[in-house]
Coordinates of C-alpha atoms and ligand atoms in Angstrom, one line a residue:
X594 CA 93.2 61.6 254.6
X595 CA 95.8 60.6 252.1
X596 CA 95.7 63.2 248.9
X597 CA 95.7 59.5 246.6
X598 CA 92.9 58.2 248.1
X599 CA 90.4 61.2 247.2
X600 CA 88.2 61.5 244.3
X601 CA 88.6 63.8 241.4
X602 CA 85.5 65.6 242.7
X603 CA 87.3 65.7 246.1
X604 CA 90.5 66.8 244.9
X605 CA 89.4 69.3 242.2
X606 CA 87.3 70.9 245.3
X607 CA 90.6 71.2 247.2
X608 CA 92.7 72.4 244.4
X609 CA 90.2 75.1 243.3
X610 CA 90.1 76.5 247.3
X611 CA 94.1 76.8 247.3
X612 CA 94.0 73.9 249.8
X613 CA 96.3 71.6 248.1
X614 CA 98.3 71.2 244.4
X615 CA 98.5 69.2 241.9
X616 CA 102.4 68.8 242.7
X617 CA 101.6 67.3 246.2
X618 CA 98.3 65.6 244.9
X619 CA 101.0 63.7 242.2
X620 CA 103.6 62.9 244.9
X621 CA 100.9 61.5 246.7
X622 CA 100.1 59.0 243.9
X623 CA 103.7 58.5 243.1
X624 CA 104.5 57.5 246.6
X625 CA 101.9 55.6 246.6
X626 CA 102.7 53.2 243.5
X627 CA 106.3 52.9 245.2
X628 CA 104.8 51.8 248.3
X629 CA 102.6 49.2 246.8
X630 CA 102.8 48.6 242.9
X631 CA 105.4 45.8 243.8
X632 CA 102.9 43.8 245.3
X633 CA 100.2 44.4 242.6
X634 CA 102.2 45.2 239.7
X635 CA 99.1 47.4 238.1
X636 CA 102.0 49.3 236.3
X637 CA 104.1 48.9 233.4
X638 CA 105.5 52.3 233.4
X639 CA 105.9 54.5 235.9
X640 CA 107.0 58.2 234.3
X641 CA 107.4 60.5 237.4
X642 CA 109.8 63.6 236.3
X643 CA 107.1 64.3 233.4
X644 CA 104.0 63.7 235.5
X645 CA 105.6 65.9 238.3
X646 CA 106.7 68.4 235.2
X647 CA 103.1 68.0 233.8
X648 CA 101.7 69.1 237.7
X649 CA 104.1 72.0 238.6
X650 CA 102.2 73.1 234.9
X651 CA 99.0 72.6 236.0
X652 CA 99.4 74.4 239.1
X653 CA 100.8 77.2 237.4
X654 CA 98.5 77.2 235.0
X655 CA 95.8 77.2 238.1
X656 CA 97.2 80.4 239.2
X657 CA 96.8 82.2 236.3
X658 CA 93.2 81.6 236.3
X659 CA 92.4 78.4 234.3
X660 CA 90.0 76.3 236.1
X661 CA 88.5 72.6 235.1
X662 CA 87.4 69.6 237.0
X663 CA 90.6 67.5 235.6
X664 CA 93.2 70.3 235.6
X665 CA 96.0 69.0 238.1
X666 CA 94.1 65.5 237.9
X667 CA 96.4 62.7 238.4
X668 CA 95.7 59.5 236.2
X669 CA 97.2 55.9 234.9
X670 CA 96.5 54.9 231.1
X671 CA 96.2 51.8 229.6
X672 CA 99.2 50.4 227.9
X673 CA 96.9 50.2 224.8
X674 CA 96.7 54.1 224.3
X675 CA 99.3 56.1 222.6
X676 CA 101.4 58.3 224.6
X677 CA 104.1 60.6 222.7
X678 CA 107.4 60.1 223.6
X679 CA 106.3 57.2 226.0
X680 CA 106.3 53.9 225.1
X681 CA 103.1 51.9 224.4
X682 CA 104.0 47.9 225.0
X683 CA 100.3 46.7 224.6
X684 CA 101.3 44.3 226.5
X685 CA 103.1 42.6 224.0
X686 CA 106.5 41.8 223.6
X687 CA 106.3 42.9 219.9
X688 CA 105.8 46.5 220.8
X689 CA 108.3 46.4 224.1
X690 CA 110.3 49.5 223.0
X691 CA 107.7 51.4 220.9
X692 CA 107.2 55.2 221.6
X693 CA 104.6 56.2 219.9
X694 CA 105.1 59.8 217.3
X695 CA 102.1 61.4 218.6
X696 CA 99.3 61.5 221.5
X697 CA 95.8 59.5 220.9
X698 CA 92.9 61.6 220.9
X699 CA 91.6 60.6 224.4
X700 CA 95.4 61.8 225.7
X701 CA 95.7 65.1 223.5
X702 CA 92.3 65.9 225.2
X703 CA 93.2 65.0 229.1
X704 CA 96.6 67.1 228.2
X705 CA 94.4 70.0 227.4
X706 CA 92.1 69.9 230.5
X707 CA 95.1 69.7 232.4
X708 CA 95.4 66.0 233.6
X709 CA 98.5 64.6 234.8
X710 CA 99.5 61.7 233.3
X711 CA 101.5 59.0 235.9
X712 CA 102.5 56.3 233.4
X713 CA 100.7 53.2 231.8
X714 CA 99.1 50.1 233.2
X715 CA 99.1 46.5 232.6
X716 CA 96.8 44.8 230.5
X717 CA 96.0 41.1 228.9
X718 CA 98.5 41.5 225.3
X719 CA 96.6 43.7 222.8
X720 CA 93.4 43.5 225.4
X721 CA 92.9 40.1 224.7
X722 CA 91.5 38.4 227.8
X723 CA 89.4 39.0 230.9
X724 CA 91.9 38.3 233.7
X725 CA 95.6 40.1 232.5
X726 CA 97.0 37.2 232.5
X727 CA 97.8 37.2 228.8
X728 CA 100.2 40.4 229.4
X729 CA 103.9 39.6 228.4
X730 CA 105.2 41.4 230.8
X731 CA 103.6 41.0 234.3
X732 CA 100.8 39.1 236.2
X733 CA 98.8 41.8 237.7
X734 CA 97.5 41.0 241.5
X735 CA 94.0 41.9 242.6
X736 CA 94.6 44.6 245.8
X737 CA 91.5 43.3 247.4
X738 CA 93.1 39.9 247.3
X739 CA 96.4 39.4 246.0
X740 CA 96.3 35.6 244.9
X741 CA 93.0 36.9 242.5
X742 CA 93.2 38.5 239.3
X743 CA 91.9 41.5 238.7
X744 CA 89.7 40.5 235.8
X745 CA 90.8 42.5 232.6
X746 CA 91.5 43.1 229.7
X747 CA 92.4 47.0 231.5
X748 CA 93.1 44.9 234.8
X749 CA 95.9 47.4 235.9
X750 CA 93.9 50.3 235.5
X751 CA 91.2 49.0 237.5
X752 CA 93.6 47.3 240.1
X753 CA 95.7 50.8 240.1
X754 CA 92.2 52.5 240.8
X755 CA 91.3 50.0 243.3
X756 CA 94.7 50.5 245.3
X757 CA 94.6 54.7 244.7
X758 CA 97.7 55.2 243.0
X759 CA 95.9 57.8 240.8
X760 CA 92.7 59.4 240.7
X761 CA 91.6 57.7 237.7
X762 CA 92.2 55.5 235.0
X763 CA 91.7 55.1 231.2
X764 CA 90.8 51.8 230.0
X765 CA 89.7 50.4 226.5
X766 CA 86.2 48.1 226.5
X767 CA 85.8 45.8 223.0
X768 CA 84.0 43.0 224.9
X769 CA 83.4 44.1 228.0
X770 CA 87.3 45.3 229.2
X771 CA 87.1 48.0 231.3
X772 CA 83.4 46.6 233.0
X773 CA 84.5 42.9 233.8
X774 CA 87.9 44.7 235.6
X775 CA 86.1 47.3 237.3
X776 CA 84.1 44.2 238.8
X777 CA 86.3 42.4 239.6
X778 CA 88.0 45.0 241.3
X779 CA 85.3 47.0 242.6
X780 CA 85.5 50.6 240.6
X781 CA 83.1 51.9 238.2
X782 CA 83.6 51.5 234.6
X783 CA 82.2 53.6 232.0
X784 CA 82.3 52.0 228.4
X785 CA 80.7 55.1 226.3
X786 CA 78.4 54.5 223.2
X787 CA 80.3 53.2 219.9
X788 CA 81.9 56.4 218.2
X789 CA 81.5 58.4 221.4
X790 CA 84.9 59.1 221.9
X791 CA 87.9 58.7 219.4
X792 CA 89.5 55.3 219.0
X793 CA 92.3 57.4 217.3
X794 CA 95.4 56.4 219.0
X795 CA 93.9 53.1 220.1
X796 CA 96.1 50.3 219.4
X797 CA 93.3 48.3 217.2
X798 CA 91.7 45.6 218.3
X799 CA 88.4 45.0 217.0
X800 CA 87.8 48.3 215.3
X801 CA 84.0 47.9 214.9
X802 CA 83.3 47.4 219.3
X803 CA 86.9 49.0 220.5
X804 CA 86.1 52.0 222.7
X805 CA 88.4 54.1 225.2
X806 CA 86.9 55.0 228.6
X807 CA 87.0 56.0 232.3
X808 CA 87.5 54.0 235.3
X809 CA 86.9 55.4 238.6
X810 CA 86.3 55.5 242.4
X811 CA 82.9 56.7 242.1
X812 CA 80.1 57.3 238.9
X813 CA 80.4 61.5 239.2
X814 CA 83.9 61.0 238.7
X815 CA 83.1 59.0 235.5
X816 CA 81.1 61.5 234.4
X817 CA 83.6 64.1 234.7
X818 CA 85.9 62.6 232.7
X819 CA 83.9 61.2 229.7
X820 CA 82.6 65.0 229.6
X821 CA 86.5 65.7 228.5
X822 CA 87.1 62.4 226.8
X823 CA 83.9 62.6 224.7
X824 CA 83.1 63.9 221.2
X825 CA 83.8 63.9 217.7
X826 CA 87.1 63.8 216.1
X827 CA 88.5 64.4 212.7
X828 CA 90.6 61.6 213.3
X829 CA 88.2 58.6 213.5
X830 CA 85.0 58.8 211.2
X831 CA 83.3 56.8 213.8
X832 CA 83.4 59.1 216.5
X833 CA 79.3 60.9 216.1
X834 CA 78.4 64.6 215.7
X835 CA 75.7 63.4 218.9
X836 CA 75.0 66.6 221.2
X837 CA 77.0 65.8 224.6
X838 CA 74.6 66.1 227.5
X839 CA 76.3 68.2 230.2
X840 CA 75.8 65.4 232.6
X841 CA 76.8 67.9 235.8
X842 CA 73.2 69.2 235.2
X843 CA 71.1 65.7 234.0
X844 CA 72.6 63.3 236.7
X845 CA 71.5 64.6 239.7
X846 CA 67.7 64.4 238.6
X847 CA 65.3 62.5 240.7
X848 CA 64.8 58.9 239.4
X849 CA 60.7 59.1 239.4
X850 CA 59.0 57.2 236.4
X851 CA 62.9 55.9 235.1
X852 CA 62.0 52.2 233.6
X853 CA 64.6 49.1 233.9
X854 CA 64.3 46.5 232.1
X855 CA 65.5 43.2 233.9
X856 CA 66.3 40.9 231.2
X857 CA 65.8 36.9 232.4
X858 CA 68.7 35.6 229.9
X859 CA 70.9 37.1 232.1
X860 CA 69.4 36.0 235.4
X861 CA 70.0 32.1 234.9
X862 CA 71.4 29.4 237.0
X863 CA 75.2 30.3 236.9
X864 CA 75.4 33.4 237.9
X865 CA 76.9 32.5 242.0
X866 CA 74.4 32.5 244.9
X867 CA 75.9 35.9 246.4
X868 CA 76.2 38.3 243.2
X869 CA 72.0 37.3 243.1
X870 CA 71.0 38.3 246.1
X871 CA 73.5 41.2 246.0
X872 CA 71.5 42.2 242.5
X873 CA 68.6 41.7 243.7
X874 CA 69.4 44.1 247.0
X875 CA 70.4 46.9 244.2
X876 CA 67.2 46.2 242.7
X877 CA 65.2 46.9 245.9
X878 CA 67.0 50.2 246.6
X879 CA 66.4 51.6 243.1
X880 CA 62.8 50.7 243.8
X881 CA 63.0 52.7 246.9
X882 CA 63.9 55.9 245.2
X883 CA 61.6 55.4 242.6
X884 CA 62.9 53.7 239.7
X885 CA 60.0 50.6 238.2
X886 CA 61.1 47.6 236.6
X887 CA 60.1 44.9 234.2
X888 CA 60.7 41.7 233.3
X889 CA 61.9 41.5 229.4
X890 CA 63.4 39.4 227.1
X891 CA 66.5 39.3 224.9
X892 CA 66.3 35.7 223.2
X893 CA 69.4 36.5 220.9
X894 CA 72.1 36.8 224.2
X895 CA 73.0 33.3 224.1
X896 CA 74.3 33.8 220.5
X897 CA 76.7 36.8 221.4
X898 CA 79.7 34.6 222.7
X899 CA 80.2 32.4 220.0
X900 CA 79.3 35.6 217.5
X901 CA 81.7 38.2 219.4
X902 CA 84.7 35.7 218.9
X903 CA 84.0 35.0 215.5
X904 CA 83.5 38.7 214.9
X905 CA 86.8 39.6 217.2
X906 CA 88.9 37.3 215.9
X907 CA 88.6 38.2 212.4
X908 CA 89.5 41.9 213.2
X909 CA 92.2 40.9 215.1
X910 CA 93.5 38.9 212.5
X911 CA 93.5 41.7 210.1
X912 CA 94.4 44.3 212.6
X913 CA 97.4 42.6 214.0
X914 CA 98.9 42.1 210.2
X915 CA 100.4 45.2 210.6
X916 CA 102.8 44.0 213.1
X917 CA 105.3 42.7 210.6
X918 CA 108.6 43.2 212.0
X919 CA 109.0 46.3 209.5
X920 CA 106.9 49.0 210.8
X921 CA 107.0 48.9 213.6
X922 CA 108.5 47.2 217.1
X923 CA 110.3 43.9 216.9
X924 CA 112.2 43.2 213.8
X925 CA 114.0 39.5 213.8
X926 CA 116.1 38.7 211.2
X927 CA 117.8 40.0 208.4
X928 CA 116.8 37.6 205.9
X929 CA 114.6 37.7 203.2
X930 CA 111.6 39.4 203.8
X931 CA 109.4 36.3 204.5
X932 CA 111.9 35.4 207.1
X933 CA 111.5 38.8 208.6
X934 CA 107.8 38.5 209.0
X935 CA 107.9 34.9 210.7
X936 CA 110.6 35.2 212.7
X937 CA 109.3 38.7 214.6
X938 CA 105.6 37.4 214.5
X939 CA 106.2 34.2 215.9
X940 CA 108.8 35.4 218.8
X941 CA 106.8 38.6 219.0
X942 CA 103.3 37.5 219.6
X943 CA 101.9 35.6 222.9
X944 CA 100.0 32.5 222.7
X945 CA 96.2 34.3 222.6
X946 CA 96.8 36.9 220.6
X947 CA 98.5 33.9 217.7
X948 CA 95.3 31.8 219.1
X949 CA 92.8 34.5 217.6
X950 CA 95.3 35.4 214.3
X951 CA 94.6 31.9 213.6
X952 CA 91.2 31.7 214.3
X953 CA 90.1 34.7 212.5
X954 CA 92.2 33.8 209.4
X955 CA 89.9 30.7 209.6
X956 CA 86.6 32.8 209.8
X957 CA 87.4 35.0 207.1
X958 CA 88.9 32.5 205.0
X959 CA 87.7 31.8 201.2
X960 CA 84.8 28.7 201.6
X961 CA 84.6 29.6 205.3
X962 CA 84.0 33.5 205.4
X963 CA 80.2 32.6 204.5
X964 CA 79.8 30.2 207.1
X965 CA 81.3 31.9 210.1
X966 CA 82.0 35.6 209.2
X967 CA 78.9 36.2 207.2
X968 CA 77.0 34.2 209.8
X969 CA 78.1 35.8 212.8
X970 CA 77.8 39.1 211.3
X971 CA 73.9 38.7 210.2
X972 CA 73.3 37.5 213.9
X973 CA 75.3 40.6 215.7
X974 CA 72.6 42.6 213.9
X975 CA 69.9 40.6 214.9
X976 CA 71.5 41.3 218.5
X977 CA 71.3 44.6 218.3
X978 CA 68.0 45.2 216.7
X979 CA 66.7 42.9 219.9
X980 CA 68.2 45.4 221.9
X981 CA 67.6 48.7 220.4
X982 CA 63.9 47.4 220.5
X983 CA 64.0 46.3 224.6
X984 CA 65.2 50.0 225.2
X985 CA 62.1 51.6 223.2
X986 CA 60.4 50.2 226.4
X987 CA 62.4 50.7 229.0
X988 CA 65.2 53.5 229.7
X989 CA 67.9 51.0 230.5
X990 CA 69.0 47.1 231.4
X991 CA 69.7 46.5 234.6
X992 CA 72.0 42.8 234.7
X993 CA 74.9 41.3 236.5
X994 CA 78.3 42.6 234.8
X995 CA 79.7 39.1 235.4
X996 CA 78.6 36.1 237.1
X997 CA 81.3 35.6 239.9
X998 CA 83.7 37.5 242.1
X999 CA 87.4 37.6 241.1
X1000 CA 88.8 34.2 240.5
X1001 CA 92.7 32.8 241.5
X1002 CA 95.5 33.5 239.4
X1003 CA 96.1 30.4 237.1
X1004 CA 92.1 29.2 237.7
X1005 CA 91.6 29.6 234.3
X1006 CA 93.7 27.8 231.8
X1007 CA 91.0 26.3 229.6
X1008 CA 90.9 29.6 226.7
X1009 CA 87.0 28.2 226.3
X1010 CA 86.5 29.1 229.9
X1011 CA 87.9 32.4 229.9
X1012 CA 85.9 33.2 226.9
X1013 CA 82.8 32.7 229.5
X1014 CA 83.6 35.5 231.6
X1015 CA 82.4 37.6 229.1
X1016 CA 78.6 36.2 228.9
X1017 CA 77.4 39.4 230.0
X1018 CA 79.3 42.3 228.5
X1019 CA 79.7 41.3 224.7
X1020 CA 75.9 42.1 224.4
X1021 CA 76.4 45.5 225.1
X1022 CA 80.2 45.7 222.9
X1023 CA 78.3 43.6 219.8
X1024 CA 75.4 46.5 220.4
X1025 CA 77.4 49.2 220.4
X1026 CA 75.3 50.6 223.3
X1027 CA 76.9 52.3 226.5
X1028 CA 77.2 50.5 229.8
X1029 CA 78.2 51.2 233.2
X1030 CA 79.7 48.9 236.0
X1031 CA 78.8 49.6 239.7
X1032 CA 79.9 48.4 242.6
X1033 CA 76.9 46.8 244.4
X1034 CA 78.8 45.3 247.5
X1035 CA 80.5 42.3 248.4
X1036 CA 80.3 38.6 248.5
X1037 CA 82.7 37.1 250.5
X1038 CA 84.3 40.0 251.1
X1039 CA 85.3 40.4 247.3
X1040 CA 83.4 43.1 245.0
X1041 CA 80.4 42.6 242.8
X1042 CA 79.1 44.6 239.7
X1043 CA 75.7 45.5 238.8
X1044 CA 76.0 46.5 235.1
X1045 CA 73.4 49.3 233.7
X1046 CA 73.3 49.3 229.2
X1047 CA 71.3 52.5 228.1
X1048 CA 70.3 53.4 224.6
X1049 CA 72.7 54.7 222.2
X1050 CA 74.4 58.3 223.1
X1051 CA 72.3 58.1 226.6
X1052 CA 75.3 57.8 229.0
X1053 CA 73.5 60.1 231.1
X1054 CA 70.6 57.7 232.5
X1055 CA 73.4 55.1 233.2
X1056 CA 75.3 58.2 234.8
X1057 CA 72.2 59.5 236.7
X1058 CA 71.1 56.1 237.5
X1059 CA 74.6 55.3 239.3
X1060 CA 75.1 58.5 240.8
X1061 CA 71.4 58.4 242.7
X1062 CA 72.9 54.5 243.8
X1063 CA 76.0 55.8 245.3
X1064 CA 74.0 57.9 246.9
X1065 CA 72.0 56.7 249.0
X1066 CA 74.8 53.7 249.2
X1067 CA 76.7 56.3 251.0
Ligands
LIG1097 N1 87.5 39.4 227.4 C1 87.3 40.1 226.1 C2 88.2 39.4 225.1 O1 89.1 38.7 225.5 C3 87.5 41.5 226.3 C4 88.3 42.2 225.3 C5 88.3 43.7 225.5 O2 87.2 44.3 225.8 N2 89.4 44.3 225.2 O3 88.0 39.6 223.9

């Protein structure tokens, strides 16, 4: 078998018994985004002499007794995630040449379990969209079909996990970024609780749902890398004190007298024929090894579109202010400073990401922040309290992570439309709760996700839950 194509859990197996290193595991990886990345175009930055610098480390550092599951690991980041001394684009043709001064937390702490870090992937500009198309730079291609997208906003991490050019990936998840990919694509994708792990180093987007997190070729490996990733940080008062579960331990528990709730707003008529049944399938085999479930209800979901974009919006709108043409990236005239800032902004910035500055300027606006900020605000809570109540019942949800299989490059011009594609992940984002994407199987030979939400700082029943699925998928 091909070194790219194995799991961390496989790989970190085979490092630890001498049978391979990290240098050849890399190469592997490397060779591998030559071979195909053309085609796919998953990566905006490919940095090989520091990734194969970072694995001769690890290997050395192997041999003088360090051990860990990620140590010699090679992964992909999102373009979103500050790298020192390599640039961070975001996408976005306003940050093209920006190298960042230091690491984000989520990189400092994959540097320190040894990970190797292969470069940076593609994603819709600042993480806005669900397809990454919105990327300045490139069009990223679905491997499993190459005239598909691969769902975003973190679509080259989960296309670059899909096609094995690493081990794993980082991607961010606001409303529902790294789960709609790893759909579409057919990975898992973790999105940790709200203040799980550091945001520090995150180019903001919508600092109140914005959370880094793992995708991956199966849910163990997940787990092994949000056991690194997790945890609280100086850096980001968000992040929460919470114990971290060691989830080696708690996911490989039976799945006897486990509880899902099967909430019916997210079982209606437009979620496609195939991804039902294929729900429904999942359904039947969690039965088989035990799990119950219940019908429950979560009135409030039809309000969390129209509320995340409100809510998203405005925090983008006062997020992206910084981008000014001083600070940092793009700078466009040497006028007067008025000229500076609408020269770089408006050449700097894509159409979406100017789409949701205006919008949220709107929403936050004197004689309108009431009406639409306010508004959305009191209902997000509402939201949450619904769901935070659901899972006093039951351990987790159990839904479809989105309603269709990856759709054609282009299919989706209408900004409305896209917006759609998040029905079923902005519940979760808006909640601050963790969910999981699984792959469940395929309809028409493209992937489908079964999404799991848990309660807050219970990764490890969505964990556990997964990794008994896999299982017995095997
Ligand atoms: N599709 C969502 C949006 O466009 C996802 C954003 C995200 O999670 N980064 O806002």
């Amino acid at each position: 078998m091909k070194l790219n194509k194995l799991t961390i859990k496989e790989a970190s197996q085979k490092l630890a018994a001498n049978e391979i290193t990290s240098v050849e595991l890399t190469n592997a990886c490397l060779d591998r985004i030559k071979e195909i990345d053309g085609e796919i175009k998953a990566c905006l930055i490919v940095c090989e002499k520091e990734a194969l610098a970072e694995a001769k480390k690890a290997d050395e550092q192997r041999a003088n007794g360090k051990i860990g599951d990620l140590l010699g690991i090679p992964y992909l980041a999102k373009d979103n995630i500050l790298t020192k001394g390599i640039k961070t684009t975001a996408g976005s043709k306003i940050l093209e040449n920006y190298i960042a001064p230091y690491d984000a937390t989520v990189i400092k702490k994959l540097k320190q379990a040894g990970a190797v870090l292969l470069g940076k992937t593609n994603l819709d500009e600042f993480a806005h969209g669900a397809s990454t198309e919105n990327s300045a730079f490139s069009l990223t291609h679905n491997p499993l079909d190459l005239t598909r997208v691969p769902g975003g906003s973190s679509g080259g991490s989960a296309a670059a996990v899909a096609a094995d050019m690493c081990l794993f990936a980082l991607g961010t998840d606001t409303g529902g970024s790294i789960r709609h990919p790893a759909s579409f694509c057919g990975v898992t994708g973790l999105k940790p609780t709200y203040g799980r792990c550091s945001r520090f180093g995150l180019i903001a987007m919508t600092s109140s749902t914005d959370v880094p997190g793992p995708m991956t070729k199966s849910v163990e490996d997940a787990m092994m890398v949000l056991q690194v990733i997790a945890g609280v940080d100086k850096n980001d008062a968000t992040t929460a004190k919470e114990k971290i579960d060691n989830y080696q331990k708690l996911i490989k528990k039976d799945l006897n007298g486990i509880k899902i709730g099967l909430p019916k707003e997210y079982f209606i008529k437009g979620v496609d024929k195939g991804v039902k049944q294929l729900i429904e399938q999942a359904i039947e085999e969690f039965k088989k090894i035990g799990v119950k479930f219940v019908e429950i209800s979560l009135p409030y979901t039809k309000y969390s579109i129209p509320v995340y974009y409100i809510i998203t919006s405005s925090e983008i709108s006062s997020n992206l202010a910084r981008f000014d043409g001083i600070k940092y990236g793009l700078s466009i005239s040497k006028n007067d400073l008025m000229d500076v800032y609408l020269k770089s902004r408006s050449n700097g910035f894509g159409p979406e990401a100017k789409r949701r500055i205006m919008l949220g300027t709107y929403a936050l606006s004197a004689g309108y922040y009431d009406a639409y900020y306010l508004q959305a605000q009191k209902v997000r809570t509402k939201i949450k309290k619904e769901m935070d109540e659901a899972l006093e019942k039951v351990d987790c949800l159990l839904t479809p992570t989105v309603p269709h299989v990856a759709f054609k490059i282009n299919a989706k011009q209408d900004p409305l439309k896209m917006y759609l594609e998040d029905i079923f992940v902005t519940g979760a984002s808006l909640a601050g709760l963790p969910a999981i994407s699984i792959p469940c199987g395929f309809d028409h030979k493209l992937p489908v996700g079964l999404q799991l939400i848990g309660k807050r700082f219970d990764e490890a029943i969505l964990l556990r839950l997964g990794y008994n699925f896999q299982k017995i998928k095997k």
